[in-house]
Tab-separated table of N, CA and C in Angstrom:
chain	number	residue	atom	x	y	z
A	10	UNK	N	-27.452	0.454	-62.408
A	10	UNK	CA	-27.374	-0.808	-63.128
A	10	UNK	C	-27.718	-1.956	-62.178
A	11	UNK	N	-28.893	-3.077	-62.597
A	11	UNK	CA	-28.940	-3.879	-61.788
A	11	UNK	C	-27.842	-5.340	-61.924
A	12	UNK	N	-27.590	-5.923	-60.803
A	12	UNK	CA	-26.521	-6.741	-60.814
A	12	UNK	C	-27.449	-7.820	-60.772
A	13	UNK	N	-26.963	-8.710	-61.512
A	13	UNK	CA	-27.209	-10.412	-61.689
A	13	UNK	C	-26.836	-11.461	-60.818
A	14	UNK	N	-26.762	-11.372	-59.913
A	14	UNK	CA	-26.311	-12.317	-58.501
A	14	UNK	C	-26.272	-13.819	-58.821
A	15	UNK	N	-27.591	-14.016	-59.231
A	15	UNK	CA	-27.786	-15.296	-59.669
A	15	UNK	C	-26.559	-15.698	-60.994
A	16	UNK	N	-26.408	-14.725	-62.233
A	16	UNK	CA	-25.429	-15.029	-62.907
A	16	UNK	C	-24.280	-15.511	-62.260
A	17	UNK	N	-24.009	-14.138	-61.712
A	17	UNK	CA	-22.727	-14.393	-61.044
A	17	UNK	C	-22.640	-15.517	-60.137
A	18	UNK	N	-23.099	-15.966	-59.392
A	18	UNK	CA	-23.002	-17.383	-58.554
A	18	UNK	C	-22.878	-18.245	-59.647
A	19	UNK	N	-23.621	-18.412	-60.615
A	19	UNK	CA	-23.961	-19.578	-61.690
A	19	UNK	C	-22.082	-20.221	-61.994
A	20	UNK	N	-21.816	-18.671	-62.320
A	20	UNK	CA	-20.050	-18.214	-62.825
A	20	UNK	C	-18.992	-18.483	-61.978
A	21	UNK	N	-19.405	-18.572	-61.114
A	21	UNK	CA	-18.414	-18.817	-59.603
A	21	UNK	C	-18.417	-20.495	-59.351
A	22	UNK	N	-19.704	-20.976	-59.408
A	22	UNK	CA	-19.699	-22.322	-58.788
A	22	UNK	C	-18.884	-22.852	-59.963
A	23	UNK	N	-19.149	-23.033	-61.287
A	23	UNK	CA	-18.271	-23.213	-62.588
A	23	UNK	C	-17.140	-22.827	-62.771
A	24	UNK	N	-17.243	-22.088	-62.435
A	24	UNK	CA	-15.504	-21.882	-62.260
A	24	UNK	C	-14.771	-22.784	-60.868
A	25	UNK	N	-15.136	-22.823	-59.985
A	25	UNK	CA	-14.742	-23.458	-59.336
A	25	UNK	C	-15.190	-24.634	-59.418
A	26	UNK	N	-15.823	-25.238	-59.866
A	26	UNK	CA	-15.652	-26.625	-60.333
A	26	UNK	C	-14.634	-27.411	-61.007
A	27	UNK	N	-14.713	-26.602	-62.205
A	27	UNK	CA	-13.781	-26.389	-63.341
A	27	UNK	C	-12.359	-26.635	-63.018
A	28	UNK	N	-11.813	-26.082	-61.584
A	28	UNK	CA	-10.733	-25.980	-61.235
A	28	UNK	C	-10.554	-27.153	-60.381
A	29	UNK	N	-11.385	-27.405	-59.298
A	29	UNK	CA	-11.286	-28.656	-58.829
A	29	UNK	C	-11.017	-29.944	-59.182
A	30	UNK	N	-11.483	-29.988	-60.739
A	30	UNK	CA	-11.756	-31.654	-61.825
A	30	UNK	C	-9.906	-30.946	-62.025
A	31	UNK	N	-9.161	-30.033	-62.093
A	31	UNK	CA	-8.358	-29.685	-62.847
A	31	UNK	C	-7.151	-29.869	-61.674
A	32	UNK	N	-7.153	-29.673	-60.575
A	32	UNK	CA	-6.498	-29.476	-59.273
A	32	UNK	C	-7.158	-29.468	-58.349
A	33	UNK	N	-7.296	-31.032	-57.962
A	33	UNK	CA	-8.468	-31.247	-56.208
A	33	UNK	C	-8.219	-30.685	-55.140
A	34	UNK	N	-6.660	-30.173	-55.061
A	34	UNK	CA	-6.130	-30.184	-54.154
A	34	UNK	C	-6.331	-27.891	-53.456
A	35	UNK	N	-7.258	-27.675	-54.824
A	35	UNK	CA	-7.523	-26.031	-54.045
A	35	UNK	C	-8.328	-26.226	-52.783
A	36	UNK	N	-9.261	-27.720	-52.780
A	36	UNK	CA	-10.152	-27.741	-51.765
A	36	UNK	C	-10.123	-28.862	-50.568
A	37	UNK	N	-9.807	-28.746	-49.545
A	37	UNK	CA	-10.064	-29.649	-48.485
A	37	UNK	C	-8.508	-30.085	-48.346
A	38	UNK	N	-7.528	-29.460	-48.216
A	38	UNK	CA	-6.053	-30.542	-47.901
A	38	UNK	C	-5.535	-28.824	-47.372
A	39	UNK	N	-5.038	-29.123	-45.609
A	39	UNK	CA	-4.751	-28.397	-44.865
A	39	UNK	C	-3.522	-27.797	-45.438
A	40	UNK	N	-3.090	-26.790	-45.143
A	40	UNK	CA	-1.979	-26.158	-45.820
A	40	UNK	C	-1.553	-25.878	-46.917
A	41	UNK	N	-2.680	-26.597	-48.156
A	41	UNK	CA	-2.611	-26.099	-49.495
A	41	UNK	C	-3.842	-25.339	-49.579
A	42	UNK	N	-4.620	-25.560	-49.894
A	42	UNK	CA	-6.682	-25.278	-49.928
A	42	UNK	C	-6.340	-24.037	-49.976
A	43	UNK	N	-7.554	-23.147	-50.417
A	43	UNK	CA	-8.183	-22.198	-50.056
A	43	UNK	C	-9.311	-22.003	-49.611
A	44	UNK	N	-9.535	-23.257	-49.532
A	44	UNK	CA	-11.084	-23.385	-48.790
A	44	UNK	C	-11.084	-24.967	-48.166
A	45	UNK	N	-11.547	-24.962	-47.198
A	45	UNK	CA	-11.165	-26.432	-46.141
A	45	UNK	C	-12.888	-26.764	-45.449
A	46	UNK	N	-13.083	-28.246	-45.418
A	46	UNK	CA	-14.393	-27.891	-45.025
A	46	UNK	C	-14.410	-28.657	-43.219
A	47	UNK	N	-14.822	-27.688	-42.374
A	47	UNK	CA	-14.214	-27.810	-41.115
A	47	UNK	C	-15.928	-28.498	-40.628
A	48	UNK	N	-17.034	-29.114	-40.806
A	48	UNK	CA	-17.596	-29.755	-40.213
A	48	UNK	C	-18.887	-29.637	-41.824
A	49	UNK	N	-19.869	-30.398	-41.118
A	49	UNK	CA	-21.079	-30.940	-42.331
A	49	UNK	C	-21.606	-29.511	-43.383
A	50	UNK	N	-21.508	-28.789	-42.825
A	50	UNK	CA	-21.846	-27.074	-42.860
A	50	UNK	C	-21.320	-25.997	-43.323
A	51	UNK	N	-19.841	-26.182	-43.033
A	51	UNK	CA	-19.439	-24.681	-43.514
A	51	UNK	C	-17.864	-25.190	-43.917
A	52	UNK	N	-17.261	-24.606	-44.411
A	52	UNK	CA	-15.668	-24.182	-45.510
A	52	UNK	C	-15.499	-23.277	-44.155
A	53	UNK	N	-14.577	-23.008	-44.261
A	53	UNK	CA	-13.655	-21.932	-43.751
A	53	UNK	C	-12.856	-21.403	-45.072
A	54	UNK	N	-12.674	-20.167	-45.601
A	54	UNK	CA	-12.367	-20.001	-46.595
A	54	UNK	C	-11.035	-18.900	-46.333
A	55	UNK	N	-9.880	-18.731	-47.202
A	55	UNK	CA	-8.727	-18.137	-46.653
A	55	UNK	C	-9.051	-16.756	-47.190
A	56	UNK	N	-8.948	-15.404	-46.319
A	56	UNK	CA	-9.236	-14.273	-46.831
A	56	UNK	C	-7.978	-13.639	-47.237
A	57	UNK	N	-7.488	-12.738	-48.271
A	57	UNK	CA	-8.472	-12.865	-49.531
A	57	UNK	C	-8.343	-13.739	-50.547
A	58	UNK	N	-7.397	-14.797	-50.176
A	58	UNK	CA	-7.348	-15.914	-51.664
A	58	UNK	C	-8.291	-16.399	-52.237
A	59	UNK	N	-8.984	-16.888	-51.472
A	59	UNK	CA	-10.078	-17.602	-52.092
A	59	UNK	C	-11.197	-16.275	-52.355
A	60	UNK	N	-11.795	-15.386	-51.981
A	60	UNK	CA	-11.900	-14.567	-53.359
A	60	UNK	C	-11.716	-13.901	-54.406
A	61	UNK	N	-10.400	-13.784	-54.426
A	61	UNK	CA	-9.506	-13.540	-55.649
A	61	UNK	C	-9.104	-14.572	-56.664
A	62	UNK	N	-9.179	-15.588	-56.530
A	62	UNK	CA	-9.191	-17.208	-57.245
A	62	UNK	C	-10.466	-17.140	-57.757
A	63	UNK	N	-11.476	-17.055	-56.836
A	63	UNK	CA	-12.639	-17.450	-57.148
A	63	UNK	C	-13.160	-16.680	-58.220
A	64	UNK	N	-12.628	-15.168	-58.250
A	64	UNK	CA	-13.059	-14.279	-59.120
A	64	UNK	C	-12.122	-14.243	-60.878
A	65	UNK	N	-10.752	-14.719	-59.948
A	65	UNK	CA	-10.235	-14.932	-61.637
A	65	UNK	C	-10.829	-15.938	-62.471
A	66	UNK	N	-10.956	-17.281	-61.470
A	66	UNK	CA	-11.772	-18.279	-62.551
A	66	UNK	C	-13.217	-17.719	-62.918
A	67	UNK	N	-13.795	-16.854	-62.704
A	67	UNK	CA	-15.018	-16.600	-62.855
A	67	UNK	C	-15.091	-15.554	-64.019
A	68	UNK	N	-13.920	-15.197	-64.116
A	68	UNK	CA	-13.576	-13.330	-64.672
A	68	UNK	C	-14.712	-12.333	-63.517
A	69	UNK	N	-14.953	-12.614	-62.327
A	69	UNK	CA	-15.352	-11.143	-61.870
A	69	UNK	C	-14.723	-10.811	-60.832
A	70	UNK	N	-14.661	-9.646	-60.422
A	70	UNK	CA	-13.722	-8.686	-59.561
A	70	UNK	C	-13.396	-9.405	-57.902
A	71	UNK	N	-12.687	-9.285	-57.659
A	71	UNK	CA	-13.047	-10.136	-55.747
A	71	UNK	C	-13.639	-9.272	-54.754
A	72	UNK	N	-14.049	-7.702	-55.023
A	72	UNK	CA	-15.221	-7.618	-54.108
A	72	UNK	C	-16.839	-7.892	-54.854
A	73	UNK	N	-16.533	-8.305	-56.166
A	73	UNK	CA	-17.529	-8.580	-56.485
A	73	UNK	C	-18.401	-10.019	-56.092
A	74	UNK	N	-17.261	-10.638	-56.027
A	74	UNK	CA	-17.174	-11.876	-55.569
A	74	UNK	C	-17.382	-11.931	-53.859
A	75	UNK	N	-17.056	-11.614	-53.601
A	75	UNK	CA	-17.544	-11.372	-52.310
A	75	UNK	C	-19.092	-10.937	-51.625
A	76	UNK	N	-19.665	-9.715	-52.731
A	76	UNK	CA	-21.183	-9.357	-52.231
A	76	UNK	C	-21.800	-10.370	-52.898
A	77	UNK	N	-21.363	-10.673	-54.013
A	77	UNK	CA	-22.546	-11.682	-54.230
A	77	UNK	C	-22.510	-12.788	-53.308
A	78	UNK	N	-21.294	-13.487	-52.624
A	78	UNK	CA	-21.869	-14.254	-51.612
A	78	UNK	C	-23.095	-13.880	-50.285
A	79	UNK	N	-22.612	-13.114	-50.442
A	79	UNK	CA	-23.174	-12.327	-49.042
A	79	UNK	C	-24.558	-11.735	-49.408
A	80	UNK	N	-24.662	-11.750	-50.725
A	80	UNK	CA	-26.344	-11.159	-51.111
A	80	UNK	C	-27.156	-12.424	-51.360
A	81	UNK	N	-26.198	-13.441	-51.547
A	81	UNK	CA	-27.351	-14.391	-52.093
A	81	UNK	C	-27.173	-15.475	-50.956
A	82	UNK	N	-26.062	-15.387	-49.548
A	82	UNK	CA	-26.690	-16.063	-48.719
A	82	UNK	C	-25.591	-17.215	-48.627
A	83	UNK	N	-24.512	-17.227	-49.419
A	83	UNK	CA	-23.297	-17.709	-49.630
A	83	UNK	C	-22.250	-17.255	-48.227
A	84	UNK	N	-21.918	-16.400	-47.872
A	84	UNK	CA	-21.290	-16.086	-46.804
A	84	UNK	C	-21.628	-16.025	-45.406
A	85	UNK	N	-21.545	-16.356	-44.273
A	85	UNK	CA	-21.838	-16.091	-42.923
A	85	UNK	C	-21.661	-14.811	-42.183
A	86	UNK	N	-22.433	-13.690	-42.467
A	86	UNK	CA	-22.236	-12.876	-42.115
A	86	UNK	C	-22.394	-12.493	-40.577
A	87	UNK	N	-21.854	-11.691	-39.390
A	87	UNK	CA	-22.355	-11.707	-38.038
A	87	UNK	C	-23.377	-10.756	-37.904
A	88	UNK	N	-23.006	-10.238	-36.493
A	88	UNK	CA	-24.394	-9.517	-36.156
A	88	UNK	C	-23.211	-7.574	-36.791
A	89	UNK	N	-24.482	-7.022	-37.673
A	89	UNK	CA	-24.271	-5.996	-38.284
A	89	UNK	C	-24.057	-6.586	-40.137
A	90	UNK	N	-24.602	-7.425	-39.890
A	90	UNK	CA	-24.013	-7.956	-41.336
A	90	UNK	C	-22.193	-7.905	-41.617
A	91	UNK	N	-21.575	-8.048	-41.038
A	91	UNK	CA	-20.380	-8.496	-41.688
A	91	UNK	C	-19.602	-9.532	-41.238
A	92	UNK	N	-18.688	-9.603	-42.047
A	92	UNK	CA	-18.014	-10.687	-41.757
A	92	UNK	C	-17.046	-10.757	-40.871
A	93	UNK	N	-16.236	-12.033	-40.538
A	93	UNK	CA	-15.888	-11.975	-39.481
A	93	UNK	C	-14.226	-11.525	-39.207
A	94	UNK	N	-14.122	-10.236	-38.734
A	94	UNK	CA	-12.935	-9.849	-38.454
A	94	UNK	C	-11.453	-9.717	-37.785
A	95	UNK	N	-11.462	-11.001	-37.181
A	95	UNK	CA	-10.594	-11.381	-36.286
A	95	UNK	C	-9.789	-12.632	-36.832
A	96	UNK	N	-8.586	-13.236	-37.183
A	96	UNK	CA	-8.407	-14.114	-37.468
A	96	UNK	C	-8.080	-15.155	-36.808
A	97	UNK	N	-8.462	-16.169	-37.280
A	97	UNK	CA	-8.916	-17.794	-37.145
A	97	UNK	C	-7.749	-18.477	-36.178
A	98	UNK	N	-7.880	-19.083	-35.023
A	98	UNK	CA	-7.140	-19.647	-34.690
A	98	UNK	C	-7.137	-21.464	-35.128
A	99	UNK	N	-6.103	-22.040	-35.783
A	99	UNK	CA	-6.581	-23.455	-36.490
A	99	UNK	C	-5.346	-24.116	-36.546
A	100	UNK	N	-5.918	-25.896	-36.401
A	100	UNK	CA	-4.398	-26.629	-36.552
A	100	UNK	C	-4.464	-27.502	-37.446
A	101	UNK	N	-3.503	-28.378	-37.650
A	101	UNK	CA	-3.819	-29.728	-38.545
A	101	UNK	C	-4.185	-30.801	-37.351
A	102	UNK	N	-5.048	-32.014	-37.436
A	102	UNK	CA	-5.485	-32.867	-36.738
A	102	UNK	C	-4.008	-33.588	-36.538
A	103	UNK	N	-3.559	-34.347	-35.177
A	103	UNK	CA	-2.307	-34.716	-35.570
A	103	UNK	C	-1.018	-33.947	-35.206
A	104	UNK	N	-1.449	-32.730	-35.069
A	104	UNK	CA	-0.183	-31.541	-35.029
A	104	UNK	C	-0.602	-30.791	-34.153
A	105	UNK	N	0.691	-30.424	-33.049
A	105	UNK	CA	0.798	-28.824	-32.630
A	105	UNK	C	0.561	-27.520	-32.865
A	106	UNK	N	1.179	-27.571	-34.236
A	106	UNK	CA	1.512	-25.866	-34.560
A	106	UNK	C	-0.047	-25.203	-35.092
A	107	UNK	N	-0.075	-23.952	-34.018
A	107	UNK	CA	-1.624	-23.452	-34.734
A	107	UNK	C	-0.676	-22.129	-35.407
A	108	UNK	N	-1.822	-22.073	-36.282
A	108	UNK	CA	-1.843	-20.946	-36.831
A	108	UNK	C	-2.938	-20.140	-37.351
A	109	UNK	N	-2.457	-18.763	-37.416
A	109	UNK	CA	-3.460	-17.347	-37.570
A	109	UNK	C	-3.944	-17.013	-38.813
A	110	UNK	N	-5.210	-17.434	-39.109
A	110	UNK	CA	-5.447	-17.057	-40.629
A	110	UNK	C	-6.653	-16.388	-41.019
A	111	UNK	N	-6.865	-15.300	-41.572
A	111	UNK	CA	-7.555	-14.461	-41.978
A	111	UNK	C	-8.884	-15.478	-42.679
A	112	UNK	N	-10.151	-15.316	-42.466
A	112	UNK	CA	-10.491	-16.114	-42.829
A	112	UNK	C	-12.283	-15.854	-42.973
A	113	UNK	N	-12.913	-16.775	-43.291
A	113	UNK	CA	-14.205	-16.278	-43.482
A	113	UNK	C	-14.993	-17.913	-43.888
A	114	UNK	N	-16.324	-17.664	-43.482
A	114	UNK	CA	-17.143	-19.305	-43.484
A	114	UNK	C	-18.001	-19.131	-44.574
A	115	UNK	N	-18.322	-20.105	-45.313
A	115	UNK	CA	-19.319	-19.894	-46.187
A	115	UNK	C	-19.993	-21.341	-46.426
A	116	UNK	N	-21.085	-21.466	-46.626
A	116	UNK	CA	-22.022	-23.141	-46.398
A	116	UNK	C	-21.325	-24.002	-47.119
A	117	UNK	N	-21.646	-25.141	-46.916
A	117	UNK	CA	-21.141	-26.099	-47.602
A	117	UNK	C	-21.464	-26.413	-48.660
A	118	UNK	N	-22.881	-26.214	-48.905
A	118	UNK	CA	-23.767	-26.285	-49.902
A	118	UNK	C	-22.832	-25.715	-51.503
A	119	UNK	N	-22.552	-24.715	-50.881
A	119	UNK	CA	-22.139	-23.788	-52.368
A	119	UNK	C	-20.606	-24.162	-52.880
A	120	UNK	N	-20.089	-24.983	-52.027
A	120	UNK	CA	-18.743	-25.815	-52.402
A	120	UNK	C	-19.080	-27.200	-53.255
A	121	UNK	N	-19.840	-27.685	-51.919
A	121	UNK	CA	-19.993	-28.865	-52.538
A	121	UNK	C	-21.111	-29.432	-53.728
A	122	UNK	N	-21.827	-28.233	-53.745
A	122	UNK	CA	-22.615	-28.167	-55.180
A	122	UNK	C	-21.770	-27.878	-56.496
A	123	UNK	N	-20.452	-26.823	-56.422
A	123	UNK	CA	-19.681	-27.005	-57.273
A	123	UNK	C	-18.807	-27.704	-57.522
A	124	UNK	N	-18.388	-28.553	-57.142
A	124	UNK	CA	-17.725	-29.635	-57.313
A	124	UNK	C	-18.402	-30.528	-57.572
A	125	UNK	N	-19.736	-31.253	-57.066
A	125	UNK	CA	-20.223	-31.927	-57.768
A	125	UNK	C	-20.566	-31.866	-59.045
A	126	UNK	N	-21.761	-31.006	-59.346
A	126	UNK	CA	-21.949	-30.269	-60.431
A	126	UNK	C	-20.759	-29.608	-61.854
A	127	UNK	N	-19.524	-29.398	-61.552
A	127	UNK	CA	-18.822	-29.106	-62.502
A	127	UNK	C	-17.403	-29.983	-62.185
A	128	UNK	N	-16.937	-30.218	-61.053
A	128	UNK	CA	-15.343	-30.831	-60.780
A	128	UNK	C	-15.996	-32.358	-60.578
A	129	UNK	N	-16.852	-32.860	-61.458
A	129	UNK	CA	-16.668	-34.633	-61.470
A	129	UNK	C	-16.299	-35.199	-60.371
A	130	UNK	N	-16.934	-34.675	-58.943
A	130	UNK	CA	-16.993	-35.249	-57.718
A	130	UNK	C	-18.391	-36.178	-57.358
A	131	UNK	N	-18.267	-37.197	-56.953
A	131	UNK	CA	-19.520	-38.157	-57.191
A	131	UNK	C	-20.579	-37.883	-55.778
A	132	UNK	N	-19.689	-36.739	-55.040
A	132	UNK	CA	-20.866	-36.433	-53.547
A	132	UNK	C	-20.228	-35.452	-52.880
A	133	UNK	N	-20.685	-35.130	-52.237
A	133	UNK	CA	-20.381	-34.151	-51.134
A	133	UNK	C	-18.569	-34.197	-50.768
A	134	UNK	N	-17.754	-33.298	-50.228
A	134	UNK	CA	-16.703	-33.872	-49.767
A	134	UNK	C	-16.847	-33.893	-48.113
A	135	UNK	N	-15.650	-34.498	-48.101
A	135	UNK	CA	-16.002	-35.275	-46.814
A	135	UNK	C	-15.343	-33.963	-45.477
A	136	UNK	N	-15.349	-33.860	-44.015
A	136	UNK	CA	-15.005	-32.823	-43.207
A	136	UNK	C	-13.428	-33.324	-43.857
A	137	UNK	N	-12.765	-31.932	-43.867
A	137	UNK	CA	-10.830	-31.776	-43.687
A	137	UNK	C	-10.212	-32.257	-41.985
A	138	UNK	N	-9.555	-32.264	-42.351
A	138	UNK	CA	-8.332	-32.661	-41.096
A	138	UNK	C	-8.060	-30.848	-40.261
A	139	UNK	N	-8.535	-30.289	-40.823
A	139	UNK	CA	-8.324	-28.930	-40.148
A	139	UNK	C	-9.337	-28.396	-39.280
A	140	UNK	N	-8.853	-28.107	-38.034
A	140	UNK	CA	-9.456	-27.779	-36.569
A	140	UNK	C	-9.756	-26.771	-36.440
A	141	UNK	N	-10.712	-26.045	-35.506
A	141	UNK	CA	-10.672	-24.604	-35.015
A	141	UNK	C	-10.504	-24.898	-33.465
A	142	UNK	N	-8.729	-24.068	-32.736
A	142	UNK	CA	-9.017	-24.510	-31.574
A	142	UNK	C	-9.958	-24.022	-30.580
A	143	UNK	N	-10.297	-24.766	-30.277
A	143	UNK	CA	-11.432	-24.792	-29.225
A	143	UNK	C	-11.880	-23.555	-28.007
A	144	UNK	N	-10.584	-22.464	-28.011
A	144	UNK	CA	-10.801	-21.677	-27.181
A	144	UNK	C	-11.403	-20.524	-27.450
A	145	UNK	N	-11.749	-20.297	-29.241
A	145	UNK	CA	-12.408	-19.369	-29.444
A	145	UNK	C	-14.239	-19.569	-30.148
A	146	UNK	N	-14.102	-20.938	-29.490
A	146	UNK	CA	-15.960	-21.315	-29.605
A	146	UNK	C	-17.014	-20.337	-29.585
A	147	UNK	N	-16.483	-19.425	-28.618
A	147	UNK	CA	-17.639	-18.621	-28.234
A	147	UNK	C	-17.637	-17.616	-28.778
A	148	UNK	N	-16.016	-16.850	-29.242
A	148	UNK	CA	-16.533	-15.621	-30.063
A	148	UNK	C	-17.115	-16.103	-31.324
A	149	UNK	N	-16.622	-17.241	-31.784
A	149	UNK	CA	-17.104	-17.742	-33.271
A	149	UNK	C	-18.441	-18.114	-33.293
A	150	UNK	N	-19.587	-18.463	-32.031
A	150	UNK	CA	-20.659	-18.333	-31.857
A	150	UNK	C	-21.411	-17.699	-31.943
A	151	UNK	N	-20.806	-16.096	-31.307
A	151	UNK	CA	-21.503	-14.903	-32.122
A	151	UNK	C	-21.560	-14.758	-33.509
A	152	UNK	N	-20.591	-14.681	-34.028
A	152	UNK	CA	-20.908	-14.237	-35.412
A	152	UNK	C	-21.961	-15.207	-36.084
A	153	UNK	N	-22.181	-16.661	-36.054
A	153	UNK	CA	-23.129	-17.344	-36.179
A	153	UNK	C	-24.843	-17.306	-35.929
A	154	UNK	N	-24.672	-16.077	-34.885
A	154	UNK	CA	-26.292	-15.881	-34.635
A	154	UNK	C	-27.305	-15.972	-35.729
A	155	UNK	N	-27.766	-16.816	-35.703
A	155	UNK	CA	-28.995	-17.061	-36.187
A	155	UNK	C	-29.036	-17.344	-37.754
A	156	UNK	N	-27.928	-18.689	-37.632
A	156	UNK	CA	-27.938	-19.208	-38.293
A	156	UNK	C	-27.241	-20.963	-37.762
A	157	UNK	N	-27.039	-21.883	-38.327
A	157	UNK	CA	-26.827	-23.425	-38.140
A	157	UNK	C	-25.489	-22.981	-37.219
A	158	UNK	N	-25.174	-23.226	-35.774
A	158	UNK	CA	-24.154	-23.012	-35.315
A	158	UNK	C	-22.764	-24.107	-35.993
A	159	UNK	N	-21.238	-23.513	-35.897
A	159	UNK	CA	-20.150	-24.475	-36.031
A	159	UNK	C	-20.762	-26.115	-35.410
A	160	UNK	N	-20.197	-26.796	-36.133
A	160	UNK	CA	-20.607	-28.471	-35.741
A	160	UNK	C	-19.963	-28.745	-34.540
A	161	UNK	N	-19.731	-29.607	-32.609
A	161	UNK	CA	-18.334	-29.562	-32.164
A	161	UNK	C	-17.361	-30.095	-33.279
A	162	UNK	N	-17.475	-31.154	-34.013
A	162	UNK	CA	-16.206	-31.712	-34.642
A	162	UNK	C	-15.594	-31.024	-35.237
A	163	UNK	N	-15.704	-29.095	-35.237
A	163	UNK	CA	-15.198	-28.461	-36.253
A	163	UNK	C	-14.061	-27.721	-35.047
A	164	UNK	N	-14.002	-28.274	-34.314
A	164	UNK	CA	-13.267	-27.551	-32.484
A	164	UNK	C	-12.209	-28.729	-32.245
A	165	UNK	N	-11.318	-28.342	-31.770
A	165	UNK	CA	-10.452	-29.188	-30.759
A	165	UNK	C	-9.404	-28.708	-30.168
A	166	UNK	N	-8.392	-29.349	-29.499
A	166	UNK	CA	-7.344	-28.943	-28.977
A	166	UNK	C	-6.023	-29.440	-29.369
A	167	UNK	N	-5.349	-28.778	-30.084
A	167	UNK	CA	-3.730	-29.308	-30.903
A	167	UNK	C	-3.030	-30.169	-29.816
A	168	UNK	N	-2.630	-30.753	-30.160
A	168	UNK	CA	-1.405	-31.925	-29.269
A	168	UNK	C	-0.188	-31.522	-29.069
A	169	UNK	N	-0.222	-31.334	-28.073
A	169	UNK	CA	1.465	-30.152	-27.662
A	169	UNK	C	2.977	-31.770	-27.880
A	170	UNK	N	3.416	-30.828	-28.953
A	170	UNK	CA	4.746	-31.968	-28.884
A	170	UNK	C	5.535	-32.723	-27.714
């Protein structure tokens, strides 16, 4: 059976639009989100919430939801094609406390096209308050090969109390 990728994205960005005009707060606000946008480029997205959200508003499955990012160019995959398996070291701008979160990047494009396009957002959203600290630049560089590297403003160092 051939799969509809293109459908399915169509279904995903709408649905997540849909939800955004409904509750702004799934996208870009540290400690609630399931998806945060950490520089001009890429979301950091929480694994697996945000494809399991993404797939209920959509009605399709969350590994379904998942290849179709990754087939149509939606996900950041590393070198071997997959994604990235180590979790995220990240803080709030402002704050100490980091924390470990399972996680995965996907362009900005495909956020902020749905929200414009369906959640009655008048542009792009703007970078989150949420950091990647700075000491794991370089493994997070690999997985980026050869594609738009992390922005620096998407790096820093938490403020020890």
């Amino acid at each position: 059976m051939l799969v509809d990728y293109a459908d399915i994205l169509s279904r995903l960005e709408k649905g997540l639009g849909r939800h955004f005009a409904e509750s702004p707060s799934i996208v870009n606000v540290p400690g609630v989100s399931v998806a945060l946008k950490i520089d001009p480029f890429y979301y950091l997205v929480l694994r697996p919430a945000f494809f399991e959200l993404l797939g209920k508003w959509a009605a399709v499955p969350p590994a379904r939801v998942e290849e179709t990012l990754a087939r149509t160019g939606n996900l950041v995959l590393g070198p071997g094609r997959k994604g990235y398996d180590k979790p995220v070291l990240v803080y709030e701008e402002g704050t100490g406390t980091v924390l470990k979160l399972p996680a995965e990047f996907v362009p900005a494009e495909l956020i902020d096209r749905a929200v414009v396009l369906y959640g009655n957002e008048p542009g792009p959203l703007s970078v989150s308050g949420l950091r990647l600290v700075a000491s794991q630049r370089d493994a997070l560089a690999g997985h980026f090969t050869g594609v738009t590297e992390l922005a620096a403003l998407a790096f820093g160092t938490p403020q020890q109390g």
